[in-house]
Backbone as JSON Lines, residues from 0, in Angstrom:
{"i":0,"aa":"M","n":[38.14,95.32,60.44],"ca":[37.61,93.98,60.28],"c":[37.41,93.37,61.67]}
{"i":1,"aa":"D","n":[36.31,92.69,61.86],"ca":[35.97,92.07,63.14],"c":[36.27,90.58,63.06]}
{"i":2,"aa":"F","n":[37.22,90.12,63.87],"ca":[37.64,88.72,63.84],"c":[36.94,87.87,64.9]}
{"i":3,"aa":"R","n":[35.99,88.42,65.59],"ca":[35.28,87.64,66.61],"c":[34.31,86.67,65.95]}
{"i":4,"aa":"F","n":[34.08,85.56,66.65],"ca":[33.11,84.59,66.15],"c":[31.71,85.19,66.22]}
{"i":5,"aa":"T","n":[30.92,84.91,65.2],"ca":[29.53,85.36,65.18],"c":[28.67,84.39,65.98]}
{"i":6,"aa":"E","n":[27.43,84.76,66.19],"ca":[26.49,83.86,66.87],"c":[26.31,82.57,66.06]}
{"i":7,"aa":"D","n":[26.28,82.69,64.73],"ca":[26.19,81.49,63.88],"c":[27.41,80.58,64.06]}
{"i":8,"aa":"D","n":[28.59,81.18,64.22],"ca":[29.8,80.39,64.45],"c":[29.72,79.64,65.77]}
{"i":9,"aa":"H","n":[29.23,80.32,66.81],"ca":[29.08,79.66,68.12],"c":[28.06,78.52,68.04]}
{"i":10,"aa":"T","n":[26.98,78.75,67.33],"ca":[25.97,77.7,67.16],"c":[26.56,76.53,66.39]}
{"i":11,"aa":"F","n":[27.32,76.82,65.35],"ca":[27.98,75.77,64.57],"c":[28.94,74.97,65.45]}
{"i":12,"aa":"R","n":[29.71,75.67,66.29],"ca":[30.66,74.99,67.2],"c":[29.91,74.05,68.15]}
{"i":13,"aa":"T","n":[28.83,74.53,68.72],"ca":[28.05,73.69,69.64],"c":[27.52,72.47,68.92]}
{"i":14,"aa":"H","n":[27.01,72.66,67.72],"ca":[26.49,71.53,66.93],"c":[27.6,70.54,66.6]}
{"i":15,"aa":"A","n":[28.75,71.03,66.15],"ca":[29.88,70.16,65.79],"c":[30.37,69.39,67.01]}
{"i":16,"aa":"R","n":[30.54,70.07,68.13],"ca":[31.03,69.41,69.35],"c":[30.05,68.35,69.82]}
{"i":17,"aa":"T","n":[28.77,68.69,69.82],"ca":[27.75,67.73,70.26],"c":[27.73,66.52,69.34]}
{"i":18,"aa":"W","n":[27.8,66.76,68.03],"ca":[27.77,65.64,67.08],"c":[28.98,64.74,67.29]}
{"i":19,"aa":"L","n":[30.16,65.31,67.4],"ca":[31.36,64.5,67.61],"c":[31.28,63.72,68.91]}
{"i":20,"aa":"D","n":[30.89,64.38,69.99],"ca":[30.8,63.7,71.29],"c":[29.78,62.57,71.25]}
{"i":21,"aa":"T","n":[28.69,62.76,70.54],"ca":[27.64,61.74,70.44],"c":[28.08,60.56,69.59]}
{"i":22,"aa":"H","n":[28.83,60.83,68.52],"ca":[29.18,59.78,67.56],"c":[30.52,59.11,67.84]}
{"i":23,"aa":"L","n":[31.21,59.54,68.86],"ca":[32.49,58.93,69.2],"c":[32.4,58.14,70.51]}
{"i":24,"aa":"T","n":[31.33,57.38,70.63],"ca":[31.13,56.6,71.85],"c":[31.46,55.14,71.68]}
{"i":25,"aa":"E","n":[31.75,54.71,70.44],"ca":[32.08,53.3,70.19],"c":[33.41,52.92,70.83]}
{"i":26,"aa":"T","n":[33.45,51.72,71.36],"ca":[34.71,51.15,71.84],"c":[34.79,49.75,71.28]}
{"i":27,"aa":"P","n":[35.76,49.44,70.47],"ca":[36.82,50.31,69.99],"c":[36.29,51.33,68.98]}
{"i":28,"aa":"A","n":[37.14,52.27,68.63],"ca":[36.76,53.32,67.68],"c":[36.36,52.7,66.35]}
{"i":29,"aa":"P","n":[35.49,53.38,65.6],"ca":[35.1,52.84,64.29],"c":[36.31,52.73,63.36]}
{"i":30,"aa":"T","n":[36.22,51.84,62.4],"ca":[37.3,51.73,61.42],"c":[37.35,53.04,60.63]}
{"i":31,"aa":"P","n":[38.51,53.38,60.09],"ca":[38.6,54.63,59.31],"c":[37.58,54.69,58.18]}
{"i":32,"aa":"R","n":[37.38,53.59,57.48],"ca":[36.42,53.59,56.37],"c":[34.99,53.83,56.87]}
{"i":33,"aa":"A","n":[34.63,53.17,57.97],"ca":[33.28,53.35,58.53],"c":[33.11,54.78,59.04]}
{"i":34,"aa":"W","n":[34.16,55.32,59.64],"ca":[34.09,56.69,60.16],"c":[33.93,57.69,59.01]}
{"i":35,"aa":"E","n":[34.68,57.52,57.94],"ca":[34.56,58.41,56.78],"c":[33.14,58.36,56.21]}
{"i":36,"aa":"R","n":[32.59,57.16,56.14],"ca":[31.23,57.0,55.63],"c":[30.24,57.75,56.53]}
{"i":37,"aa":"E","n":[30.4,57.62,57.84],"ca":[29.51,58.31,58.77],"c":[29.65,59.83,58.66]}
{"i":38,"aa":"L","n":[30.89,60.32,58.57],"ca":[31.1,61.76,58.38],"c":[30.4,62.25,57.12]}
{"i":39,"aa":"G","n":[30.55,61.5,56.04],"ca":[29.94,61.9,54.78],"c":[28.42,61.87,54.82]}
{"i":40,"aa":"Q","n":[27.86,60.83,55.42],"ca":[26.41,60.72,55.5],"c":[25.8,61.84,56.32]}
{"i":41,"aa":"E","n":[26.56,62.34,57.28],"ca":[26.06,63.41,58.15],"c":[26.43,64.81,57.64]}
{"i":42,"aa":"G","n":[27.13,64.87,56.5],"ca":[27.43,66.17,55.9],"c":[28.67,66.87,56.41]}
{"i":43,"aa":"W","n":[29.58,66.15,57.07],"ca":[30.77,66.77,57.62],"c":[31.97,66.68,56.67]}
{"i":44,"aa":"I","n":[31.8,66.15,55.49],"ca":[32.88,66.1,54.5],"c":[32.55,67.12,53.41]}
{"i":45,"aa":"G","n":[33.54,67.84,52.96],"ca":[33.32,68.81,51.89],"c":[32.7,70.1,52.39]}
{"i":46,"aa":"L","n":[33.02,70.51,53.61],"ca":[32.43,71.73,54.15],"c":[32.78,72.96,53.33]}
{"i":47,"aa":"G","n":[33.91,72.93,52.64],"ca":[34.32,74.07,51.83],"c":[33.87,73.97,50.38]}
{"i":48,"aa":"W","n":[33.21,72.86,50.03],"ca":[32.73,72.69,48.66],"c":[31.45,73.5,48.49]}
{"i":49,"aa":"P","n":[31.23,74.03,47.28],"ca":[29.97,74.73,47.05],"c":[28.81,73.74,47.2]}
{"i":50,"aa":"E","n":[27.72,74.22,47.78],"ca":[26.58,73.34,48.02],"c":[26.05,72.75,46.73]}
{"i":51,"aa":"D","n":[26.0,73.57,45.7],"ca":[25.52,73.05,44.42],"c":[26.68,72.73,43.51]}
{"i":52,"aa":"G","n":[27.52,73.71,43.24],"ca":[28.69,73.5,42.39],"c":[28.31,73.04,40.99]}
{"i":53,"aa":"G","n":[27.05,73.17,40.64],"ca":[26.62,72.74,39.32],"c":[26.29,71.27,39.25]}
{"i":54,"aa":"A","n":[26.66,70.5,40.27],"ca":[26.38,69.06,40.21],"c":[26.06,68.47,41.57]}
{"i":55,"aa":"G","n":[25.72,69.32,42.54],"ca":[25.32,68.81,43.84],"c":[26.47,68.46,44.77]}
{"i":56,"aa":"Y","n":[27.62,69.13,44.64],"ca":[28.74,68.83,45.52],"c":[28.51,69.45,46.89]}
{"i":57,"aa":"G","n":[28.97,68.79,47.91],"ca":[28.88,69.33,49.26],"c":[27.55,69.04,49.91]}
{"i":58,"aa":"N","n":[27.59,68.59,51.15],"ca":[26.37,68.29,51.87],"c":[25.86,69.49,52.63]}
{"i":59,"aa":"R","n":[26.73,70.34,53.03],"ca":[26.35,71.56,53.73],"c":[27.39,72.61,53.36]}
{"i":60,"aa":"T","n":[27.01,73.84,53.44],"ca":[27.95,74.91,53.15],"c":[28.36,75.54,54.47]}
{"i":61,"aa":"A","n":[29.66,75.66,54.69],"ca":[30.17,76.29,55.9],"c":[31.06,77.45,55.49]}
{"i":62,"aa":"T","n":[30.97,78.51,56.25],"ca":[31.86,79.64,56.0],"c":[33.29,79.22,56.31]}
{"i":63,"aa":"L","n":[34.24,80.02,55.9],"ca":[35.64,79.72,56.2],"c":[35.86,79.64,57.71]}
{"i":64,"aa":"T","n":[35.24,80.56,58.45],"ca":[35.36,80.53,59.91],"c":[34.78,79.25,60.48]}
{"i":65,"aa":"Q","n":[33.65,78.81,59.96],"ca":[33.05,77.57,60.44],"c":[33.9,76.35,60.09]}
{"i":66,"aa":"Q","n":[34.6,76.4,58.96],"ca":[35.52,75.31,58.63],"c":[36.66,75.26,59.65]}
{"i":67,"aa":"V","n":[37.13,76.41,60.09],"ca":[38.16,76.46,61.13],"c":[37.6,75.92,62.45]}
{"i":68,"aa":"V","n":[36.38,76.3,62.77],"ca":[35.72,75.8,63.98],"c":[35.63,74.28,63.93]}
{"i":69,"aa":"W","n":[35.22,73.72,62.79],"ca":[35.14,72.27,62.64],"c":[36.52,71.63,62.86]}
{"i":70,"aa":"A","n":[37.55,72.21,62.28],"ca":[38.9,71.66,62.45],"c":[39.32,71.72,63.92]}
{"i":71,"aa":"E","n":[39.0,72.79,64.62],"ca":[39.32,72.89,66.05],"c":[38.59,71.83,66.85]}
{"i":72,"aa":"E","n":[37.3,71.67,66.59],"ca":[36.51,70.69,67.34],"c":[36.93,69.27,67.0]}
{"i":73,"aa":"Y","n":[37.28,69.03,65.75],"ca":[37.73,67.69,65.35],"c":[39.04,67.36,66.06]}
{"i":74,"aa":"A","n":[39.95,68.32,66.13],"ca":[41.23,68.1,66.81],"c":[41.03,67.91,68.31]}
{"i":75,"aa":"R","n":[40.06,68.59,68.89],"ca":[39.77,68.47,70.31],"c":[39.2,67.1,70.65]}
{"i":76,"aa":"S","n":[38.47,66.53,69.72],"ca":[37.8,65.26,69.97],"c":[38.78,64.09,69.9]}
{"i":77,"aa":"T","n":[38.25,62.92,70.11],"ca":[39.06,61.69,70.0],"c":[38.83,61.01,68.66]}
{"i":78,"aa":"A","n":[38.43,61.77,67.67],"ca":[38.09,61.21,66.35],"c":[39.31,60.61,65.67]}
{"i":79,"aa":"P","n":[39.08,59.55,64.87],"ca":[40.19,58.94,64.14],"c":[40.8,59.91,63.12]}
{"i":80,"aa":"T","n":[42.04,59.65,62.76],"ca":[42.7,60.43,61.73],"c":[41.93,60.26,60.43]}
{"i":81,"aa":"R","n":[41.76,61.35,59.72],"ca":[41.0,61.33,58.47],"c":[41.75,60.59,57.38]}
{"i":82,"aa":"M","n":[41.01,59.83,56.55],"ca":[41.59,59.09,55.42],"c":[41.71,59.94,54.17]}
{"i":83,"aa":"G","n":[40.68,60.7,53.86],"ca":[40.62,61.33,52.55],"c":[40.8,62.83,52.54]}
{"i":84,"aa":"H","n":[41.56,63.36,53.49],"ca":[41.64,64.82,53.57],"c":[42.34,65.46,52.38]}
{"i":85,"aa":"I","n":[43.28,64.77,51.74],"ca":[43.96,65.35,50.56],"c":[42.96,65.48,49.42]}
{"i":86,"aa":"G","n":[42.21,64.44,49.15],"ca":[41.2,64.5,48.1],"c":[40.12,65.52,48.4]}
{"i":87,"aa":"E","n":[39.71,65.57,49.66],"ca":[38.64,66.48,50.07],"c":[39.06,67.94,50.0]}
{"i":88,"aa":"N","n":[40.27,68.23,50.45],"ca":[40.69,69.63,50.59],"c":[41.58,70.15,49.47]}
{"i":89,"aa":"L","n":[42.11,69.27,48.64],"ca":[42.99,69.72,47.56],"c":[42.43,69.32,46.19]}
{"i":90,"aa":"L","n":[42.23,68.04,45.98],"ca":[41.8,67.59,44.66],"c":[40.38,68.04,44.32]}
{"i":91,"aa":"A","n":[39.43,67.79,45.21],"ca":[38.04,68.1,44.89],"c":[37.81,69.58,44.6]}
{"i":92,"aa":"P","n":[38.28,70.51,45.45],"ca":[38.06,71.92,45.13],"c":[38.72,72.34,43.82]}
{"i":93,"aa":"T","n":[39.88,71.75,43.51],"ca":[40.55,72.06,42.24],"c":[39.71,71.58,41.07]}
{"i":94,"aa":"L","n":[39.19,70.35,41.16],"ca":[38.35,69.83,40.08],"c":[37.05,70.61,39.96]}
{"i":95,"aa":"I","n":[36.44,70.96,41.08],"ca":[35.19,71.72,41.04],"c":[35.4,73.05,40.33]}
{"i":96,"aa":"T","n":[36.54,73.69,40.59],"ca":[36.81,75.0,40.0],"c":[37.33,74.93,38.57]}
{"i":97,"aa":"Y","n":[38.26,74.0,38.31],"ca":[38.96,74.0,37.03],"c":[38.74,72.76,36.17]}
{"i":98,"aa":"G","n":[38.15,71.73,36.71],"ca":[38.02,70.47,35.97],"c":[36.96,70.52,34.89]}
{"i":99,"aa":"T","n":[37.14,69.66,33.9],"ca":[36.12,69.51,32.87],"c":[34.96,68.72,33.46]}
{"i":100,"aa":"E","n":[33.83,68.74,32.79],"ca":[32.68,67.98,33.28],"c":[33.0,66.49,33.33]}
{"i":101,"aa":"E","n":[33.77,66.0,32.35],"ca":[34.13,64.58,32.34],"c":[35.02,64.24,33.54]}
{"i":102,"aa":"Q","n":[35.97,65.12,33.87],"ca":[36.84,64.9,35.03],"c":[36.03,64.91,36.32]}
{"i":103,"aa":"K","n":[35.1,65.84,36.44],"ca":[34.25,65.89,37.63],"c":[33.43,64.62,37.76]}
{"i":104,"aa":"R","n":[32.83,64.2,36.67],"ca":[32.0,62.99,36.68],"c":[32.83,61.76,37.06]}
{"i":105,"aa":"R","n":[34.05,61.72,36.56],"ca":[34.9,60.55,36.78],"c":[35.53,60.51,38.18]}
{"i":106,"aa":"H","n":[35.97,61.66,38.7],"ca":[36.76,61.66,39.92],"c":[36.04,62.15,41.17]}
{"i":107,"aa":"L","n":[34.91,62.82,41.03],"ca":[34.2,63.3,42.21],"c":[33.03,62.38,42.51]}
{"i":108,"aa":"P","n":[32.83,62.07,43.79],"ca":[31.67,61.26,44.14],"c":[30.41,62.1,43.95]}
{"i":109,"aa":"P","n":[29.24,61.45,43.83],"ca":[28.0,62.21,43.67],"c":[27.74,63.12,44.86]}
{"i":110,"aa":"S","n":[28.2,62.74,46.03],"ca":[28.16,63.58,47.22],"c":[29.28,63.1,48.13]}
{"i":111,"aa":"P","n":[29.75,63.96,49.04],"ca":[30.84,63.53,49.92],"c":[30.5,62.27,50.71]}
{"i":112,"aa":"G","n":[29.24,62.04,51.0],"ca":[28.85,60.84,51.73],"c":[28.99,59.58,50.93]}
{"i":113,"aa":"A","n":[29.09,59.71,49.63],"ca":[29.22,58.54,48.75],"c":[30.64,58.38,48.26]}
{"i":114,"aa":"R","n":[31.55,58.99,48.94],"ca":[32.93,59.02,48.45],"c":[33.52,57.64,48.31]}
{"i":115,"aa":"R","n":[34.4,57.55,47.35],"ca":[35.13,56.31,47.1],"c":[36.51,56.46,47.71]}
{"i":116,"aa":"S","n":[37.09,55.35,48.13],"ca":[38.45,55.42,48.64],"c":[39.4,54.91,47.58]}
{"i":117,"aa":"G","n":[40.65,55.22,47.74],"ca":[41.65,54.76,46.78],"c":[42.35,55.94,46.16]}
{"i":118,"aa":"A","n":[43.22,55.63,45.23],"ca":[44.0,56.68,44.56],"c":[43.07,57.55,43.75]}
{"i":119,"aa":"R","n":[43.23,58.85,43.88],"ca":[42.38,59.81,43.17],"c":[43.26,60.62,42.23]}
{"i":120,"aa":"G","n":[42.72,60.96,41.11],"ca":[43.44,61.82,40.19],"c":[44.52,61.09,39.42]}
{"i":121,"aa":"T","n":[44.45,59.78,39.36],"ca":[45.46,59.05,38.6],"c":[45.18,59.2,37.12]}
{"i":122,"aa":"A","n":[46.23,59.26,36.34],"ca":[46.08,59.46,34.91],"c":[45.85,58.16,34.16]}
{"i":123,"aa":"N","n":[46.31,57.04,34.69],"ca":[46.21,55.79,33.97],"c":[45.58,54.72,34.85]}
{"i":124,"aa":"P","n":[44.29,54.4,34.63],"ca":[43.64,53.4,35.46],"c":[44.0,51.97,35.07]}
{"i":125,"aa":"A","n":[44.75,51.79,33.99],"ca":[45.1,50.43,33.54],"c":[46.09,49.8,34.51]}
{"i":126,"aa":"P","n":[46.15,48.45,34.53],"ca":[47.1,47.79,35.42],"c":[48.52,48.27,35.16]}
{"i":127,"aa":"G","n":[49.22,48.52,36.22],"ca":[50.61,48.98,36.12],"c":[51.47,48.23,37.09]}
{"i":128,"aa":"P","n":[52.69,48.7,37.31],"ca":[53.63,47.96,38.15],"c":[53.19,47.8,39.6]}
{"i":129,"aa":"T","n":[52.25,48.63,40.07],"ca":[51.83,48.5,41.46],"c":[50.42,47.97,41.6]}
{"i":130,"aa":"S","n":[49.8,47.55,40.51],"ca":[48.43,47.04,40.62],"c":[48.46,45.56,40.96]}
{"i":131,"aa":"P","n":[47.42,45.06,41.66],"ca":[47.39,43.64,42.03],"c":[47.42,42.72,40.83]}
{"i":132,"aa":"E","n":[46.88,43.17,39.68],"ca":[46.82,42.32,38.5],"c":[48.19,42.08,37.88]}
{"i":133,"aa":"S","n":[49.15,42.95,38.16],"ca":[50.44,42.84,37.48],"c":[51.47,42.03,38.26]}
{"i":134,"aa":"G","n":[51.12,41.56,39.44],"ca":[52.07,40.78,40.23],"c":[53.02,41.68,40.97]}
{"i":135,"aa":"P","n":[54.09,41.11,41.53],"ca":[55.02,41.92,42.31],"c":[55.79,42.89,41.43]}
{"i":136,"aa":"P","n":[56.24,44.0,42.01],"ca":[57.0,44.97,41.22],"c":[58.35,44.39,40.83]}
{"i":137,"aa":"P","n":[58.93,44.89,39.74],"ca":[60.25,44.39,39.32],"c":[61.29,44.75,40.37]}
{"i":138,"aa":"P","n":[62.39,43.97,40.44],"ca":[63.43,44.29,41.42],"c":[64.07,45.63,41.11]}
{"i":139,"aa":"R","n":[64.47,46.32,42.15],"ca":[65.12,47.62,41.98],"c":[66.59,47.39,41.67]}
{"i":140,"aa":"T","n":[67.1,48.19,40.8],"ca":[68.53,48.1,40.47],"c":[69.18,49.43,40.8]}
{"i":141,"aa":"A","n":[70.43,49.35,41.17],"ca":[71.17,50.58,41.48],"c":[71.51,51.3,40.19]}
{"i":142,"aa":"P","n":[71.5,52.62,40.2],"ca":[71.87,53.36,38.99],"c":[73.34,53.11,38.65]}
{"i":143,"aa":"A","n":[73.64,53.15,37.39],"ca":[75.03,52.95,36.95],"c":[75.88,54.11,37.44]}
{"i":144,"aa":"R","n":[77.07,53.8,37.89],"ca":[77.99,54.84,38.36],"c":[78.8,55.35,37.19]}
{"i":145,"aa":"T","n":[79.03,56.62,37.19],"ca":[79.89,57.2,36.16],"c":[81.2,57.6,36.8]}
{"i":146,"aa":"P","n":[82.32,57.33,36.11],"ca":[83.63,57.68,36.71],"c":[83.85,59.16,36.76]}
């Protein structure tokens, strides 16, 4: 097995580095939400998602090696910490592979660039003890001690 980077990988690295260097010129740095939106609009979110996936998931398809290259270049840059990496790298691929069509429609954005922020994969969207509609959470009580 040949573990060297291919010419396509080197081209991808150059493109990723140039894009990051060009888009990280703001002072102060963009807000996390604005940065996530920019990443999504430019196709840098969901690199491991299938391009089609049956419903148009993923803005671009990157090989596993290119995903590693992106992670290296992102770490090298001064880019803000990512907000939605758990949803992007854990929840979305799981739903794309194993989710029902209703779950995909409900929890996946139409494209990574249109992603929504907030809790993902919650089972109960109704107001609960931590929702703004329910007021402050009840006071915590210590568990009863047993002799």
